[in-house]
Amino acid sequence: MPDRGGGGGPSGPRIRVGRPSRRARTLLMTLGVLAVLAMVFVMFAGFWTDWLWYRSVHYSSVFTTTLWTKISLFAVFGLLMGLAVGLNIWLAHRLRPPLSAMSLEQQSLDRYRMGLAPYKKWVLLAVTALVGLIAGASASGQWRTWLMWVNGVPFGQKDPQFQLDVAFYAFDLPWYRFLLAFGFAATILSLIAAALTHYLYGGLRITSPGARATAAATGHLSVLLGVFVTLKAVAYWLDRYGLAVKSSDFKAAGNWTGLRYVDANAYLPAKTILFCIAAICAVLFFATLWRRTWQLPVIGFGLMVLSAILIGGLYPAIVQKFQVQPNEQAKEAPYIQKNIDATRKAYDIDATEPENYSGKSTVKAKDQLRTDSDTAASYRLIDPNIVSPTFQQLEQKRKYYQFPTTLDVDRYKGQDTVVGLRELNIKGIPKRNWINDHFTYTHGYGAIMAAGTQTDANGSPVFTESGLPTTGQLGPYQQRIYYGEKTDQYSIVGGPQKELDYEENGEKTTSYEGKSGVNLSNTFNRAAYAVAFSEPQILYSGAIGEGSRILYNRTPKERVEAVAPWLTIDGDAYPAVVDNKIQWIVDAYTTTNGYPYASRTTLGESTADALTVGNQQRAVVAQQNQVNYIRNSVKATVDAYDGTVTLYQWDTEDPVLKTWMKAFPDTVQPREAIKDSLMQHLRYPQDMFKVQRELLTRYHVKDPAQFYSGSDAWQVPDDPTNADRSAVPPYYLSMKMPGDKQQQFSLTTTFTPNGRPNLGGFMAVDADAGSKDYGRIRLLRVTSDVPGPEQVQNKLNSLPSVATFVRDMKGADSDIRYGNLLTVPLDGGFLYVEPVYAQGRNAHYPLLKKVAVSYVDADQPEGDTTKDTTVFEDNLTEALNAVFGVEGTTPPQQPEQPGTKPPTTPTTNDAALKKAIADAQKAYDDGEAALQKGDWTAYGKAQEALQKALQEAAEAGAKLTPADQKPGEQKPGATPSTSPSPSTGASPPSG
């Protein structure tokens, strides 16, 4: 046989393997140390970059408070769990019996005892460390619960059952439940560990003859079982209070929270009885320390289990079956009333009282209706959900800019204005590389605005702020946008590498002068970010030098959520130009799910509508998805240039906000710090409104019997202009509610009865933060059979004129898009207004082509079609004339809004107006000629010239005195929306 060893012999020389040389050992040790240091640095990099970021935004206290709270909870509860388990293992080992005659069972266990003997201490340390780490990690996740408990502020409101302050349920009960859960976990793990140790060392026997457990093991395990049963008794006691915030299904109310009849009369006494039984059972377990027998504890435990089944389960079922069900409405009425009152209070709708609205016109004269329609609302023909492609095509200017899919509505100079920021589009950069993506193309440029109620002759928006750089009504302001909704990549600015500012007659460059971002001048910070962003070039790139700063976490909602991780963030951050700066305004909420008797709602579902489906950018950022209390307690701003985040206290009475302000002092500015210039742009938040309208579908009813029957329940209708069958979004609109003397900037929605398409209700809230009635919800209950939005849309679609228009547009290779269907109460009836857009296949943006109007009146006389007619005309003026059956009138002048000044009246001179009209006619003719030739470049230039001329005409017309106008002459520039569409009927091509 050949020698298979390594030594000398027939097979060859023996190879002797010796210890590595000293140099090799040193090298291996060095490599090992470096590997460990590298791993430590990788873990440290995330922590260090987070600290640098919080320090850069001046919210380092949020980082340190959160960090130290997590560390403290981890250490305390990890140590407690480790000590509990380790102590019981040590005690079980200490109480082991002396080994005598060995049974077969003990002989088989002896192998494990012998193998474990040299490592007992290490095993004990490993087990305690493992359970301690797991428990500590779990406890650190309860940092919000701890901070709310230790900083809790009283609500000043008591629950109707136990007469405890709401703060007990919102702040205290969650913490007590966590402690109870931790106690159960520690006891069960200790019991398992002690039992295994006793079994391993002979304290417990399964197959051996004689006693199954030694006296020491019996006493030890009995104490642990006594602790477990004691905790169960505490759980029964807390469950009594938990009934006030317990959710259950109730056919009369759907998702129900709070006590019902069976809870108050069966479960509540049952929990009290079970508490007493559990306490007695615990005493019996502790008594085994002296009696050394399991008989009484086992009997007591069996009695407790049987009582839980009979008293806690069977008895309530009997009460529900034989007492409640035969007369459920009467039995549940007091509890339904408590639920109604608490729910309306928790969602801040308790002051909302439905007003009966007949739906029958109180005005019979057609001319009066037509006149009143002019001032009933500022009919927003520019739909912010439709016209983003139009902004994109006309004002994008460069491929590396973009606008959000849904634009925003704000107020400027008292007029509803559609606003969109020209943000950076990283995908549109001509040449993609690391330098271009993160150093050269770093920011967007300018706020683009259009009048909400006007279009030009082609159906395009009338821009009040446009161009690159932008010019218009705003005057000079900081136009660079480093922080925006679409800006989710990091940029490195302020260093040796210049940034592209914008292109106009050549490239303009800039260098960031703001103070935001983290300094990358030192190597350590660069190394940390190279690891955190997995980008090694950050460490060695020559484009980074003195003054370089890295910007990240750049979306407004992301920044607010980071500095206030206890807030729920509204899905729609919107921009406003305030004090010559672009500021993102973010609404934020404080919530809890511990408000007694208030029904819960799921934020993700109740805030979903046709605009949020498939658009996560507009989704609510919820810290707690299921809530039963919400307040718009904070208004936040994020500077679009330097990223500064400022939190303002909005609801000064909210106890949840006060609690968090105690936990994080000096992070929220007082309400008095809000400047008037910012106050003009604050508005009622959409997500809050959507949650309230969802609750008001049921909780507009205050009578328990009617609530139980569900006879007056409503639903939020589907958006009739959207094929997805999603809920109609609420609309911002300046309008007058019944009884109001002037328009108010409002947020509105409609309701339909459950299962029916007619109009059931109309809801509007005063959305102007500067108004004395801000937040006042007006709710109209429609008492007659009035067509709802879907019925009006169906009637519109069935009109012959609509069919002809659609056919013509299809023939011109254009698509039809329906804009927002606005609903406005008018003289007892309802006026529906809907803009209709056409978008050519060769054009990339929609243009307003038609306006549909319907006035519905439940008191329509037989055969009178003028009071319930849907019309489809070229512009709003013609549509209003047609729907009321009157001859042509002058276009409606927009009423003066609160806080605006009337235009000054210069000397009589219309030369500027005549010149502007001539320029507009020439630009229009040039555009038509370019359209016939297919010269898209010339067409785009003509459209820009037309827009400029129309703006000049509007300004000149506004300055005319009555003497400048000829008799019967319409004042130009008042309502460009009334200009007819081009006779060709075709959509213009892309620019």
Tab-separated table of C-alpha atoms in Angstrom, residues 2-3 65 112 114 255 326 342 357 362 389 396 415 477 534 598 602 674 677 690 697 733 737 757 831 919 940 969 986:
chain	number	residue	atom	x	y	z
A	2	PRO	CA	1.393	3.461	-0.812
A	3	ASP	CA	2.097	5.775	2.049
A	65	THR	CA	-33.529	62.586	22.633
A	112	TYR	CA	-25.246	16.355	28.468
A	114	MET	CA	-20.746	16.234	31.523
A	255	ASN	CA	-66.112	49.547	12.866
A	326	PRO	CA	-84.688	40.907	20.967
A	342	ALA	CA	-66.905	60.807	21.420
A	357	TYR	CA	-81.134	72.469	2.012
A	362	THR	CA	-85.707	80.263	-4.242
A	389	PRO	CA	-48.800	68.428	-19.218
A	396	GLN	CA	-40.651	73.193	-19.076
A	415	GLN	CA	-57.518	85.133	-6.860
A	477	TYR	CA	-37.634	86.185	-5.465
A	534	SER	CA	-22.185	53.169	-1.335
A	598	ALA	CA	-64.348	57.116	19.356
A	602	THR	CA	-57.669	53.736	8.701
A	674	ILE	CA	-46.307	82.843	11.948
A	677	SER	CA	-47.189	86.912	4.689
A	690	LYS	CA	-61.047	63.634	3.793
A	697	THR	CA	-71.034	59.934	6.071
A	733	LEU	CA	-62.663	76.764	-4.668
A	737	MET	CA	-72.237	79.171	0.899
A	757	PRO	CA	-76.704	58.256	-7.185
A	831	LEU	CA	-74.881	74.603	-10.179
A	919	ASP	CA	-49.990	92.339	-31.239
A	940	GLY	CA	-44.407	77.777	-30.195
A	969	GLU	CA	-67.677	97.614	-25.234
A	986	ALA	CA	-57.651	71.037	-33.763
